Structure formats: structure tokens, C-alpha cells
PDB file of C-alpha atoms and ligand atoms in Angstrom:
ATOM      1  CA  MET A 359     185.505  -9.422 147.183  1.00  0.00           C
ATOM      2  CA  ILE A 360     186.450  -8.244 143.794  1.00  0.00           C
ATOM      3  CA  PRO A 361     187.078  -4.455 144.442  1.00  0.00           C
ATOM      4  CA  GLU A 362     185.497  -3.709 140.914  1.00  0.00           C
ATOM      5  CA  LEU A 363     181.888  -5.096 142.216  1.00  0.00           C
ATOM      6  CA  SER A 364     181.746  -1.764 144.301  1.00  0.00           C
ATOM      7  CA  ASN A 365     182.057   0.280 141.199  1.00  0.00           C
ATOM      8  CA  PRO A 366     179.111   3.021 141.430  1.00  0.00           C
ATOM      9  CA  SER A 367     177.647   1.071 138.284  1.00  0.00           C
ATOM     10  CA  VAL A 368     177.304  -2.162 139.727  1.00  0.00           C
ATOM     11  CA  CYS A 369     173.991  -3.405 141.008  1.00  0.00           C
ATOM     12  CA  MET A 370     173.060  -6.732 142.065  1.00  0.00           C
ATOM     13  CA  LYS A 371     169.899  -8.323 143.923  1.00  0.00           C
ATOM     14  CA  ASP A 372     172.114 -10.860 145.894  1.00  0.00           C
ATOM     15  CA  PRO A 373     175.696 -10.082 146.412  1.00  0.00           C
ATOM     16  CA  GLN A 374     176.063 -13.176 148.435  1.00  0.00           C
ATOM     17  CA  ARG A 375     174.581 -15.480 145.539  1.00  0.00           C
ATOM     18  CA  VAL A 376     177.610 -13.713 143.093  1.00  0.00           C
ATOM     19  CA  GLN A 377     180.100 -14.435 145.639  1.00  0.00           C
ATOM     20  CA  ASP A 378     179.137 -17.979 146.114  1.00  0.00           C
ATOM     21  CA  ILE A 379     179.104 -18.684 142.349  1.00  0.00           C
ATOM     22  CA  LEU A 380     182.520 -16.778 141.983  1.00  0.00           C
ATOM     23  CA  HIS A 381     183.658 -19.025 144.755  1.00  0.00           C
ATOM     24  CA  SER A 382     182.435 -22.121 142.868  1.00  0.00           C
ATOM     25  CA  MET A 383     183.789 -21.257 139.657  1.00  0.00           C
ATOM     26  CA  VAL A 384     187.392 -20.067 141.207  1.00  0.00           C
ATOM     27  CA  LYS A 385     187.264 -23.714 142.678  1.00  0.00           C
ATOM     28  CA  ALA A 386     186.462 -25.260 139.637  1.00  0.00           C
ATOM     29  CA  GLY A 387     189.588 -23.572 137.635  1.00  0.00           C
ATOM     30  CA  SER A 388     189.551 -21.643 134.504  1.00  0.00           C
ATOM     31  CA  ASN A 389     189.980 -24.626 132.681  1.00  0.00           C
ATOM     32  CA  THR A 390     186.535 -25.572 133.136  1.00  0.00           C
ATOM     33  CA  LEU A 391     185.018 -21.886 132.201  1.00  0.00           C
ATOM     34  CA  GLN A 392     183.756 -20.765 128.934  1.00  0.00           C
ATOM     35  CA  VAL A 393     182.548 -17.221 128.075  1.00  0.00           C
ATOM     36  CA  ILE A 394     179.402 -16.424 126.126  1.00  0.00           C
ATOM     37  CA  SER A 395     178.444 -13.086 124.824  1.00  0.00           C
ATOM     38  CA  ASP A 396     176.206 -10.981 122.813  1.00  0.00           C
ATOM     39  CA  PHE A 397     177.837  -8.397 120.760  1.00  0.00           C
ATOM     40  CA  ASP A 398     175.989  -5.129 120.021  1.00  0.00           C
ATOM     41  CA  MET A 399     175.811  -3.081 122.886  1.00  0.00           C
ATOM     42  CA  THR A 400     177.588  -5.525 124.878  1.00  0.00           C
ATOM     43  CA  LEU A 401     180.996  -5.817 123.595  1.00  0.00           C
ATOM     44  CA  THR A 402     180.315  -2.832 121.498  1.00  0.00           C
ATOM     45  CA  ARG A 403     179.517   0.854 123.257  1.00  0.00           C
ATOM     46  CA  PHE A 404     176.153   1.647 123.270  1.00  0.00           C
ATOM     47  CA  SER A 405     177.016   5.650 123.439  1.00  0.00           C
ATOM     48  CA  HIS A 406     180.104   7.856 122.958  1.00  0.00           C
ATOM     49  CA  ASN A 407     180.145  11.563 123.820  1.00  0.00           C
ATOM     50  CA  GLY A 408     176.651  11.547 124.179  1.00  0.00           C
ATOM     51  CA  LYS A 409     176.064   9.990 120.568  1.00  0.00           C
ATOM     52  CA  ARG A 410     174.660   6.224 119.918  1.00  0.00           C
ATOM     53  CA  CYS A 411     176.952   4.013 118.687  1.00  0.00           C
ATOM     54  CA  PRO A 412     176.219   1.821 115.787  1.00  0.00           C
ATOM     55  CA  THR A 413     174.924  -1.861 115.843  1.00  0.00           C
ATOM     56  CA  CYS A 414     176.150  -4.095 113.109  1.00  0.00           C
ATOM     57  CA  HIS A 415     172.739  -3.448 111.097  1.00  0.00           C
ATOM     58  CA  ASN A 416     173.585   0.406 111.609  1.00  0.00           C
ATOM     59  CA  ILE A 417     176.994   0.102 110.287  1.00  0.00           C
ATOM     60  CA  LEU A 418     175.497  -0.802 106.837  1.00  0.00           C
ATOM     61  CA  ASP A 419     172.490   1.408 107.279  1.00  0.00           C
ATOM     62  CA  ASN A 420     174.733   4.582 107.710  1.00  0.00           C
ATOM     63  CA  SER A 421     177.509   3.201 104.959  1.00  0.00           C
ATOM     64  CA  LYS A 422     177.762   3.873 101.145  1.00  0.00           C
ATOM     65  CA  VAL A 423     176.956   0.402 100.466  1.00  0.00           C
ATOM     66  CA  ILE A 424     173.204   1.298 100.599  1.00  0.00           C
ATOM     67  CA  SER A 425     171.061   3.908  98.724  1.00  0.00           C
ATOM     68  CA  ALA A 426     169.600   7.236 100.466  1.00  0.00           C
ATOM     69  CA  ASP A 427     166.134   5.630 100.103  1.00  0.00           C
ATOM     70  CA  CYS A 428     166.914   2.399 101.678  1.00  0.00           C
ATOM     71  CA  LYS A 429     168.703   4.497 104.332  1.00  0.00           C
ATOM     72  CA  GLN A 430     165.692   6.299 105.005  1.00  0.00           C
ATOM     73  CA  GLN A 431     163.485   3.021 105.274  1.00  0.00           C
ATOM     74  CA  LEU A 432     165.696   1.197 107.544  1.00  0.00           C
ATOM     75  CA  ASP A 433     165.793   4.150 109.861  1.00  0.00           C
ATOM     76  CA  HIS A 434     162.130   3.902 109.916  1.00  0.00           C
ATOM     77  CA  LEU A 435     162.296   0.411 110.849  1.00  0.00           C
ATOM     78  CA  LEU A 436     164.662   1.564 113.822  1.00  0.00           C
ATOM     79  CA  HIS A 437     162.863   4.107 115.080  1.00  0.00           C
ATOM     80  CA  THR A 438     159.624   2.143 114.711  1.00  0.00           C
ATOM     81  CA  TYR A 439     160.968  -1.445 116.533  1.00  0.00           C
ATOM     82  CA  TYR A 440     163.606  -0.137 118.969  1.00  0.00           C
ATOM     83  CA  PRO A 441     161.239   1.434 121.246  1.00  0.00           C
ATOM     84  CA  ILE A 442     159.249  -2.100 120.857  1.00  0.00           C
ATOM     85  CA  GLU A 443     162.372  -3.797 121.789  1.00  0.00           C
ATOM     86  CA  ILE A 444     162.974  -1.927 124.580  1.00  0.00           C
ATOM     87  CA  ASP A 445     159.470  -1.605 126.048  1.00  0.00           C
ATOM     88  CA  SER A 446     159.054  -3.174 129.602  1.00  0.00           C
ATOM     89  CA  SER A 447     155.324  -3.293 129.451  1.00  0.00           C
ATOM     90  CA  ARG A 448     155.025  -5.672 126.624  1.00  0.00           C
ATOM     91  CA  SER A 449     155.777  -9.239 127.173  1.00  0.00           C
ATOM     92  CA  VAL A 450     158.072 -11.585 125.179  1.00  0.00           C
ATOM     93  CA  GLU A 451     154.979 -12.805 123.458  1.00  0.00           C
ATOM     94  CA  GLU A 452     153.890  -9.924 122.554  1.00  0.00           C
ATOM     95  CA  LYS A 453     157.373  -8.580 120.945  1.00  0.00           C
ATOM     96  CA  LEU A 454     158.463 -11.913 119.468  1.00  0.00           C
ATOM     97  CA  PRO A 455     156.673 -11.486 116.118  1.00  0.00           C
ATOM     98  CA  LEU A 456     157.147  -7.834 115.750  1.00  0.00           C
ATOM     99  CA  MET A 457     161.103  -8.665 116.304  1.00  0.00           C
ATOM    100  CA  VAL A 458     160.822 -11.417 113.505  1.00  0.00           C
ATOM    101  CA  GLU A 459     159.188  -8.546 111.448  1.00  0.00           C
ATOM    102  CA  TRP A 460     162.061  -6.039 112.085  1.00  0.00           C
ATOM    103  CA  TRP A 461     164.614  -8.478 111.175  1.00  0.00           C
ATOM    104  CA  THR A 462     162.795  -9.783 108.469  1.00  0.00           C
ATOM    105  CA  LYS A 463     161.947  -6.402 106.804  1.00  0.00           C
ATOM    106  CA  ALA A 464     165.444  -5.143 107.406  1.00  0.00           C
ATOM    107  CA  HIS A 465     167.135  -8.202 105.648  1.00  0.00           C
ATOM    108  CA  ASP A 466     164.904  -8.001 102.629  1.00  0.00           C
ATOM    109  CA  LEU A 467     165.914  -4.436 102.245  1.00  0.00           C
ATOM    110  CA  LEU A 468     169.564  -5.129 102.442  1.00  0.00           C
ATOM    111  CA  VAL A 469     169.537  -8.047  99.911  1.00  0.00           C
ATOM    112  CA  GLU A 470     167.672  -5.624  97.349  1.00  0.00           C
ATOM    113  CA  GLN A 471     170.724  -3.262  97.638  1.00  0.00           C
ATOM    114  CA  LYS A 472     172.667  -5.902  95.972  1.00  0.00           C
ATOM    115  CA  ILE A 473     175.762  -5.450  98.734  1.00  0.00           C
ATOM    116  CA  ARG A 474     179.195  -6.314  97.596  1.00  0.00           C
ATOM    117  CA  LYS A 475     181.103  -8.308  99.816  1.00  0.00           C
ATOM    118  CA  ASP A 476     184.139  -6.514  99.195  1.00  0.00           C
ATOM    119  CA  LEU A 477     182.976  -3.183 100.406  1.00  0.00           C
ATOM    120  CA  LEU A 478     181.986  -4.257 103.859  1.00  0.00           C
ATOM    121  CA  ALA A 479     185.446  -3.624 105.297  1.00  0.00           C
ATOM    122  CA  GLU A 480     185.347  -0.120 104.487  1.00  0.00           C
ATOM    123  CA  ALA A 481     181.829   0.178 105.622  1.00  0.00           C
ATOM    124  CA  VAL A 482     183.220  -1.011 109.070  1.00  0.00           C
ATOM    125  CA  SER A 483     186.150   0.976 109.121  1.00  0.00           C
ATOM    126  CA  GLU A 484     184.602   4.293 108.275  1.00  0.00           C
ATOM    127  CA  SER A 485     181.589   3.582 110.867  1.00  0.00           C
ATOM    128  CA  GLU A 486     181.874   4.982 114.267  1.00  0.00           C
ATOM    129  CA  VAL A 487     181.359   1.471 116.024  1.00  0.00           C
ATOM    130  CA  MET A 488     183.520   1.252 119.040  1.00  0.00           C
ATOM    131  CA  LEU A 489     184.330  -2.218 121.288  1.00  0.00           C
ATOM    132  CA  ARG A 490     183.857  -1.335 125.008  1.00  0.00           C
ATOM    133  CA  GLU A 491     187.168   0.217 126.713  1.00  0.00           C
ATOM    134  CA  GLY A 492     189.161  -2.717 127.874  1.00  0.00           C
ATOM    135  CA  PHE A 493     188.147  -4.979 125.110  1.00  0.00           C
ATOM    136  CA  GLN A 494     191.908  -5.632 124.340  1.00  0.00           C
ATOM    137  CA  LEU A 495     192.376  -7.168 127.678  1.00  0.00           C
ATOM    138  CA  PHE A 496     189.058  -8.993 127.405  1.00  0.00           C
ATOM    139  CA  PHE A 497     189.878 -10.825 124.083  1.00  0.00           C
ATOM    140  CA  ASP A 498     193.752 -11.139 124.953  1.00  0.00           C
ATOM    141  CA  HIS A 499     193.290 -12.653 128.386  1.00  0.00           C
ATOM    142  CA  LEU A 500     190.636 -14.988 127.088  1.00  0.00           C
ATOM    143  CA  HIS A 501     193.295 -16.106 124.335  1.00  0.00           C
ATOM    144  CA  GLU A 502     196.234 -16.498 126.673  1.00  0.00           C
ATOM    145  CA  HIS A 503     194.260 -18.697 128.966  1.00  0.00           C
ATOM    146  CA  SER A 504     192.819 -20.635 126.003  1.00  0.00           C
ATOM    147  CA  ILE A 505     189.143 -19.936 127.361  1.00  0.00           C
ATOM    148  CA  PRO A 506     186.619 -20.574 124.617  1.00  0.00           C
ATOM    149  CA  LEU A 507     184.815 -17.272 123.540  1.00  0.00           C
ATOM    150  CA  LEU A 508     181.456 -17.429 121.871  1.00  0.00           C
ATOM    151  CA  ILE A 509     179.944 -14.276 120.300  1.00  0.00           C
ATOM    152  CA  PHE A 510     176.127 -15.043 119.866  1.00  0.00           C
ATOM    153  CA  SER A 511     174.887 -12.150 117.870  1.00  0.00           C
ATOM    154  CA  ALA A 512     171.256 -11.474 116.444  1.00  0.00           C
ATOM    155  CA  GLY A 513     173.513  -8.958 114.304  1.00  0.00           C
ATOM    156  CA  ILE A 514     175.480  -9.734 111.122  1.00  0.00           C
ATOM    157  CA  GLY A 515     178.145 -11.935 111.287  1.00  0.00           C
ATOM    158  CA  ASP A 516     180.058 -10.661 108.289  1.00  0.00           C
ATOM    159  CA  ILE A 517     180.113  -7.221 109.909  1.00  0.00           C
ATOM    160  CA  LEU A 518     180.833  -8.624 113.299  1.00  0.00           C
ATOM    161  CA  GLU A 519     183.781 -10.482 112.195  1.00  0.00           C
ATOM    162  CA  GLU A 520     185.071  -7.475 110.665  1.00  0.00           C
ATOM    163  CA  VAL A 521     184.804  -5.382 113.654  1.00  0.00           C
ATOM    164  CA  ILE A 522     186.999  -7.553 115.671  1.00  0.00           C
ATOM    165  CA  ARG A 523     189.285  -8.627 112.979  1.00  0.00           C
ATOM    166  CA  GLN A 524     190.110  -4.540 112.321  1.00  0.00           C
ATOM    167  CA  ALA A 525     190.295  -4.404 116.181  1.00  0.00           C
ATOM    168  CA  GLY A 526     192.892  -6.955 115.989  1.00  0.00           C
ATOM    169  CA  VAL A 527     191.470  -9.273 118.571  1.00  0.00           C
ATOM    170  CA  PHE A 528     189.668 -11.864 116.304  1.00  0.00           C
ATOM    171  CA  HIS A 529     191.734 -14.734 118.309  1.00  0.00           C
ATOM    172  CA  SER A 530     191.548 -18.645 117.608  1.00  0.00           C
ATOM    173  CA  ASN A 531     189.636 -19.131 120.726  1.00  0.00           C
ATOM    174  CA  VAL A 532     186.664 -16.971 119.403  1.00  0.00           C
ATOM    175  CA  ASN A 533     183.686 -18.557 117.822  1.00  0.00           C
ATOM    176  CA  VAL A 534     180.551 -16.627 116.328  1.00  0.00           C
ATOM    177  CA  PHE A 535     177.083 -17.493 115.939  1.00  0.00           C
ATOM    178  CA  SER A 536     175.301 -14.948 114.306  1.00  0.00           C
ATOM    179  CA  ASN A 537     173.247 -14.319 110.690  1.00  0.00           C
ATOM    180  CA  TYR A 538     175.587 -14.440 107.716  1.00  0.00           C
ATOM    181  CA  MET A 539     175.578 -13.279 104.537  1.00  0.00           C
ATOM    182  CA  ASP A 540     174.898 -15.630 101.344  1.00  0.00           C
ATOM    183  CA  PHE A 541     177.082 -14.185  98.572  1.00  0.00           C
ATOM    184  CA  ASP A 542     176.759 -14.764  94.742  1.00  0.00           C
ATOM    185  CA  GLU A 543     179.544 -16.177  92.625  1.00  0.00           C
ATOM    186  CA  SER A 544     180.117 -12.387  91.770  1.00  0.00           C
ATOM    187  CA  GLY A 545     180.231 -11.387  95.661  1.00  0.00           C
ATOM    188  CA  VAL A 546     177.076  -9.742  95.714  1.00  0.00           C
ATOM    189  CA  LEU A 547     174.421 -10.352  98.521  1.00  0.00           C
ATOM    190  CA  ARG A 548     171.587 -12.741  97.534  1.00  0.00           C
ATOM    191  CA  ALA A 549     170.153 -13.705 100.980  1.00  0.00           C
ATOM    192  CA  PHE A 550     170.997 -14.633 104.525  1.00  0.00           C
ATOM    193  CA  LYS A 551     171.899 -18.091 105.383  1.00  0.00           C
ATOM    194  CA  GLY A 552     170.564 -20.493 107.600  1.00  0.00           C
ATOM    195  CA  GLU A 553     167.861 -19.726 110.388  1.00  0.00           C
ATOM    196  CA  LEU A 554     167.309 -16.328 111.273  1.00  0.00           C
ATOM    197  CA  ILE A 555     168.595 -15.252 114.704  1.00  0.00           C
ATOM    198  CA  HIS A 556     166.934 -12.333 116.220  1.00  0.00           C
ATOM    199  CA  ILE A 557     166.745 -11.169 119.787  1.00  0.00           C
ATOM    200  CA  TYR A 558     164.034 -13.569 121.281  1.00  0.00           C
ATOM    201  CA  ASN A 559     165.273 -16.909 119.415  1.00  0.00           C
ATOM    202  CA  LYS A 560     168.795 -17.056 121.094  1.00  0.00           C
ATOM    203  CA  ARG A 561     167.570 -20.467 122.861  1.00  0.00           C
ATOM    204  CA  GLU A 562     166.370 -21.970 119.575  1.00  0.00           C
ATOM    205  CA  GLY A 563     169.835 -20.736 118.122  1.00  0.00           C
ATOM    206  CA  ALA A 564     171.837 -22.474 120.985  1.00  0.00           C
ATOM    207  CA  LEU A 565     170.014 -25.888 120.552  1.00  0.00           C
ATOM    208  CA  LEU A 566     170.659 -25.837 116.820  1.00  0.00           C
ATOM    209  CA  ASN A 567     174.647 -25.972 117.721  1.00  0.00           C
ATOM    210  CA  THR A 568     174.782 -29.076 119.806  1.00  0.00           C
ATOM    211  CA  GLY A 569     178.018 -29.711 118.273  1.00  0.00           C
ATOM    212  CA  HIS A 570     179.842 -26.436 119.731  1.00  0.00           C
ATOM    213  CA  PHE A 571     178.504 -27.011 122.951  1.00  0.00           C
ATOM    214  CA  GLN A 572     179.543 -30.774 122.903  1.00  0.00           C
ATOM    215  CA  GLU A 573     182.905 -29.951 122.166  1.00  0.00           C
ATOM    216  CA  LEU A 574     182.983 -27.543 125.128  1.00  0.00           C
ATOM    217  CA  ARG A 575     181.571 -30.204 127.441  1.00  0.00           C
ATOM    218  CA  THR A 576     184.369 -30.006 129.693  1.00  0.00           C
ATOM    219  CA  ARG A 577     183.864 -26.646 130.638  1.00  0.00           C
ATOM    220  CA  PRO A 578     180.602 -26.834 132.583  1.00  0.00           C
ATOM    221  CA  ASN A 579     181.484 -23.160 134.204  1.00  0.00           C
ATOM    222  CA  VAL A 580     179.708 -20.193 131.948  1.00  0.00           C
ATOM    223  CA  LEU A 581     180.409 -16.492 132.164  1.00  0.00           C
ATOM    224  CA  LEU A 582     177.441 -14.836 130.258  1.00  0.00           C
ATOM    225  CA  MET A 583     177.197 -11.383 128.977  1.00  0.00           C
ATOM    226  CA  GLY A 584     174.482  -9.431 127.667  1.00  0.00           C
ATOM    227  CA  ASP A 585     172.285  -6.018 127.278  1.00  0.00           C
ATOM    228  CA  SER A 586     169.013  -7.614 126.411  1.00  0.00           C
ATOM    229  CA  LEU A 587     166.764 -10.089 128.418  1.00  0.00           C
ATOM    230  CA  GLY A 588     166.653 -12.052 124.981  1.00  0.00           C
ATOM    231  CA  ASP A 589     170.420 -12.885 125.707  1.00  0.00           C
ATOM    232  CA  LEU A 590     169.781 -14.778 129.085  1.00  0.00           C
ATOM    233  CA  SER A 591     168.940 -17.981 126.913  1.00  0.00           C
ATOM    234  CA  MET A 592     172.515 -17.949 125.354  1.00  0.00           C
ATOM    235  CA  ALA A 593     173.563 -20.584 127.314  1.00  0.00           C
ATOM    236  CA  ASP A 594     170.709 -23.176 127.078  1.00  0.00           C
ATOM    237  CA  GLY A 595     172.780 -25.450 124.834  1.00  0.00           C
ATOM    238  CA  VAL A 596     175.404 -25.887 127.374  1.00  0.00           C
ATOM    239  CA  GLN A 597     175.672 -29.217 128.504  1.00  0.00           C
ATOM    240  CA  ASP A 598     175.769 -30.496 132.183  1.00  0.00           C
ATOM    241  CA  MET A 599     176.244 -26.719 133.175  1.00  0.00           C
ATOM    242  CA  GLU A 600     177.551 -26.615 136.813  1.00  0.00           C
ATOM    243  CA  ASN A 601     177.545 -22.665 137.355  1.00  0.00           C
ATOM    244  CA  ILE A 602     176.523 -19.660 135.579  1.00  0.00           C
ATOM    245  CA  LEU A 603     177.411 -15.748 136.266  1.00  0.00           C
ATOM    246  CA  LYS A 604     175.507 -13.416 134.368  1.00  0.00           C
ATOM    247  CA  ILE A 605     176.742 -10.032 133.843  1.00  0.00           C
ATOM    248  CA  GLY A 606     173.877  -7.628 131.971  1.00  0.00           C
ATOM    249  CA  PHE A 607     174.489  -4.160 130.587  1.00  0.00           C
ATOM    250  CA  LEU A 608     171.329  -1.974 131.235  1.00  0.00           C
ATOM    251  CA  ASN A 609     172.309   0.771 128.863  1.00  0.00           C
ATOM    252  CA  ASP A 610     168.834   2.587 128.094  1.00  0.00           C
ATOM    253  CA  LYS A 611     165.466   3.104 129.817  1.00  0.00           C
ATOM    254  CA  VAL A 612     167.151   2.140 133.370  1.00  0.00           C
ATOM    255  CA  GLU A 613     164.467   3.041 135.465  1.00  0.00           C
ATOM    256  CA  GLU A 614     161.584   1.144 133.869  1.00  0.00           C
ATOM    257  CA  ARG A 615     164.027  -2.093 133.296  1.00  0.00           C
ATOM    258  CA  LYS A 616     166.025  -2.026 136.388  1.00  0.00           C
ATOM    259  CA  GLN A 617     164.065  -4.346 138.440  1.00  0.00           C
ATOM    260  CA  SER A 618     163.618  -6.961 135.672  1.00  0.00           C
ATOM    261  CA  TYR A 619     167.547  -6.810 134.668  1.00  0.00           C
ATOM    262  CA  LEU A 620     168.167  -7.307 138.741  1.00  0.00           C
ATOM    263  CA  ASP A 621     165.833 -10.094 138.711  1.00  0.00           C
ATOM    264  CA  SER A 622     167.429 -11.894 135.631  1.00  0.00           C
ATOM    265  CA  TYR A 623     171.031 -10.970 136.053  1.00  0.00           C
ATOM    266  CA  ASP A 624     173.775 -11.736 138.742  1.00  0.00           C
ATOM    267  CA  ILE A 625     175.316  -8.407 137.989  1.00  0.00           C
ATOM    268  CA  VAL A 626     173.827  -5.268 136.224  1.00  0.00           C
ATOM    269  CA  LEU A 627     175.732  -2.740 134.991  1.00  0.00           C
ATOM    270  CA  ILE A 628     174.087   0.772 134.509  1.00  0.00           C
ATOM    271  CA  LYS A 629     174.989   3.037 131.878  1.00  0.00           C
ATOM    272  CA  ASP A 630     178.808   1.523 132.007  1.00  0.00           C
ATOM    273  CA  GLU A 631     180.383   1.880 128.815  1.00  0.00           C
ATOM    274  CA  THR A 632     183.471  -0.123 129.777  1.00  0.00           C
ATOM    275  CA  LEU A 633     184.661  -3.812 130.233  1.00  0.00           C
ATOM    276  CA  GLU A 634     186.210  -3.065 133.423  1.00  0.00           C
ATOM    277  CA  VAL A 635     183.949  -5.298 135.632  1.00  0.00           C
ATOM    278  CA  PRO A 636     183.910  -8.218 133.308  1.00  0.00           C
ATOM    279  CA  ASN A 637     187.558  -8.104 132.920  1.00  0.00           C
ATOM    280  CA  ALA A 638     187.839  -8.193 136.849  1.00  0.00           C
ATOM    281  CA  VAL A 639     185.766 -10.992 137.236  1.00  0.00           C
ATOM    282  CA  LEU A 640     188.108 -12.762 134.628  1.00  0.00           C
ATOM    283  CA  MET A 641     191.309 -11.822 136.255  1.00  0.00           C
ATOM    284  CA  HIS A 642     189.606 -13.378 139.435  1.00  0.00           C
ATOM    285  CA  LEU A 643     188.347 -16.459 137.676  1.00  0.00           C
ATOM    286  CA  THR A 644     191.983 -17.051 136.258  1.00  0.00           C
ATOM    287  CA  GLY A 645     193.831 -16.211 139.602  1.00  0.00           C
ATOM    288  CA  ASN A 646     195.460 -12.985 138.060  1.00  0.00           C
ATOM    289  CA  LYS A 647     194.905 -11.136 141.086  1.00  0.00           C
TER     290      LYS A 647
HETATM  291  P1  TMP B2001     172.813  -8.368 119.067  1.00  0.00           P
HETATM  292  O1  TMP B2001     172.092  -9.693 119.598  1.00  0.00           O
HETATM  293  O2  TMP B2001     174.498  -8.637 118.871  1.00  0.00           O
HETATM  294  O3  TMP B2001     172.554  -7.522 120.355  1.00  0.00           O
HETATM  295  O4  TMP B2001     172.049  -7.752 117.901  1.00  0.00           O
HETATM  296  C1  TMP B2001     170.695  -7.196 117.980  1.00  0.00           C
HETATM  297  C2  TMP B2001     170.766  -6.035 117.972  1.00  0.00           C
HETATM  298  O5  TMP B2001     170.548  -5.288 116.374  1.00  0.00           O
HETATM  299  C3  TMP B2001     169.444  -5.362 118.348  1.00  0.00           C
HETATM  300  O6  TMP B2001     169.713  -4.547 120.009  1.00  0.00           O
HETATM  301  C4  TMP B2001     168.665  -4.557 117.496  1.00  0.00           C
HETATM  302  C5  TMP B2001     169.876  -4.345 116.675  1.00  0.00           C
HETATM  303  N1  TMP B2001     169.160  -4.026 114.926  1.00  0.00           N
HETATM  304  C6  TMP B2001     169.428  -2.914 114.564  1.00  0.00           C
HETATM  305  O7  TMP B2001     169.969  -2.114 115.134  1.00  0.00           O
HETATM  306  N2  TMP B2001     169.021  -2.719 113.162  1.00  0.00           N
HETATM  307  C7  TMP B2001     168.195  -3.615 112.446  1.00  0.00           C
HETATM  308  O8  TMP B2001     167.710  -3.402 111.263  1.00  0.00           O
HETATM  309  C8  TMP B2001     168.164  -4.738 113.598  1.00  0.00           C
HETATM  310  C9  TMP B2001     167.009  -5.969 112.462  1.00  0.00           C
HETATM  311  C10 TMP B2001     168.051  -5.041 114.505  1.00  0.00           C
HETATM  312 MG1   MG B2002     172.810  -6.740 122.351  1.00  0.00          MG
END
């Protein structure tokens, strides 16, 4: 048993199942492992000293690259749609079109702002974004053991990359699936590239990227990390999967959502702002403890 699984933030519906999965994964060896993680509110903190931390979108919303009027409109969208995102009384079918609406409206507003590519780094460095405590160990350990890390995010790829670059952990084993900005020849945002990724279509996103999963076909064991129930489908593109261990961060509306998280994630971390448990699992899987 991994001692950190007794931390007070840890909840598991079936601890024996977790043990069995871990046992199979240790036996298979870390050269058969791949990690797939969400970004916002999974690798980044949800709150710090009682204050909410920003998502990729919020980093832009709160920066100088957009006007006060646009900020107000984006805040309005956030206050309208975020409660829907986390509302456990509504079905995914009901939420899905509303989430598409949120992302579409937000991206249209951002494009109207003619954001300059060369100002993104400053927007990130001036923001209050924080990776979860233990991020250094998480990224460095995966890199040292040549374990591929796919960051699968409905946020903004350009911003996400800048966050991990500035934190010094954008190592060569990291791949990102996300919404990328398309800049014109003078470096001004003109659109978003490709298919939109929102929180409830990660399955479709995964299935579009067969090439990535084809390359990783010798790694049928998956550690999945997310904070939304939509993140559970991030591994749907994995070929011939053998074992999957799902770790879910439950950051907000804990009581209403706890049962559904316990039913779908193997390990649920309640209001845990650290990567202590995922790191302990990784150490265990790579034989470092
Ligand atoms: P994730 O898949 O990396 O967690 O990114 C999705 C998060 O982004 C989701 O929790 C909602 C959030 N979001 C904003 O904060 N502002 C926005 O304008 C949009 C469209 C999404
Ligand atoms: Mg998230």
C-alpha cells in the first residue's frame, strides 16, 4: 500500500481495485506506462489562500491584452456558464450545447481583441496561475523515466505551453492537445485552429489523434488525471489498453459531486491542491519507493 493513499484528502470507492490495478501496472513495468492529464485545475491549482487561481482562458481575461469591456463580457460568460459546467443536476446531454456556446462566444470575443502573440508570455508571467505543489517532481520524474505525458486541455495551448515553459518543465516527453491560436503574418490572433476542444468532447479529440496513440502502442498502461467528468474520456484513443488508473481532483461543489466522482474515478482527491498523491503513485510505478 502506498502510504499517501491514506492521506485525508483521498477517497476511494474500491481500494482493493486500486491495489489490483497498481499491482498489474508495476508488474508490466514503467516502460509500458503513459500519463494523460488535463491541465486547468488538474495540473494547476484551483485556489491559493482562499482565492481562485486562473484557467488558461482567465489568464487572458485578466491581462492587459484585452480591453476592459471585453473583460466584462468574458466575466459575464464565466459567471453564466461555469455554474452550469459544475451543476450535477444537469445531464451531459443538456450541458454539452451550452459548453459549446461558452467556448464559441469566448473565442469569438478573444479574436475580436486582435491579441498579439508577442504579448502572451507577459500575460502569463504577470498572472496568478500556479502549478500544483510537487509539479517539479511530477514533470522531472516523468522526463527522467522517459514516460510520455500528454496534456489534454480544453484551455488554450499557446497559454498552457507558456505556463509550463516559464516553470521550466516543458520537457521533450510532453505532448499537448489543446485549442491553439492562429496568428496572421504580423502576429495578430485571427482565429483558433482546428476542431474546438471543450470539456465534453475530449473523446472526439482523442479519436482524431490516432497517430499519437499509434506511436505509444507499446504503452498500454495509463495513468489518467482530471478534474472534470469530461476528462474521463481523454484515454479513449489509447490502443489495446490494458490497465488504467484514474485520479480525479474534486475541487468545487464537493458534497453534490462526490458520489459521481467516486463512481467514475478510482482515486478522488478532495480539495487537495498538491500533486503528492499522483507523485507517490508514479514513484511506486517506477520502483522508486
Ligand atoms: P481544461 O480542459 O484544461 O480543464 O480547460 C477547461 C477549463 O477552462 C474549464 O474548467 C472551463 C474553463 N474556461 C474558462 O475558465 N473560461 C472560458 O472562457 C472558457 C471557454 C473555459
Ligand atoms: Mg480541468
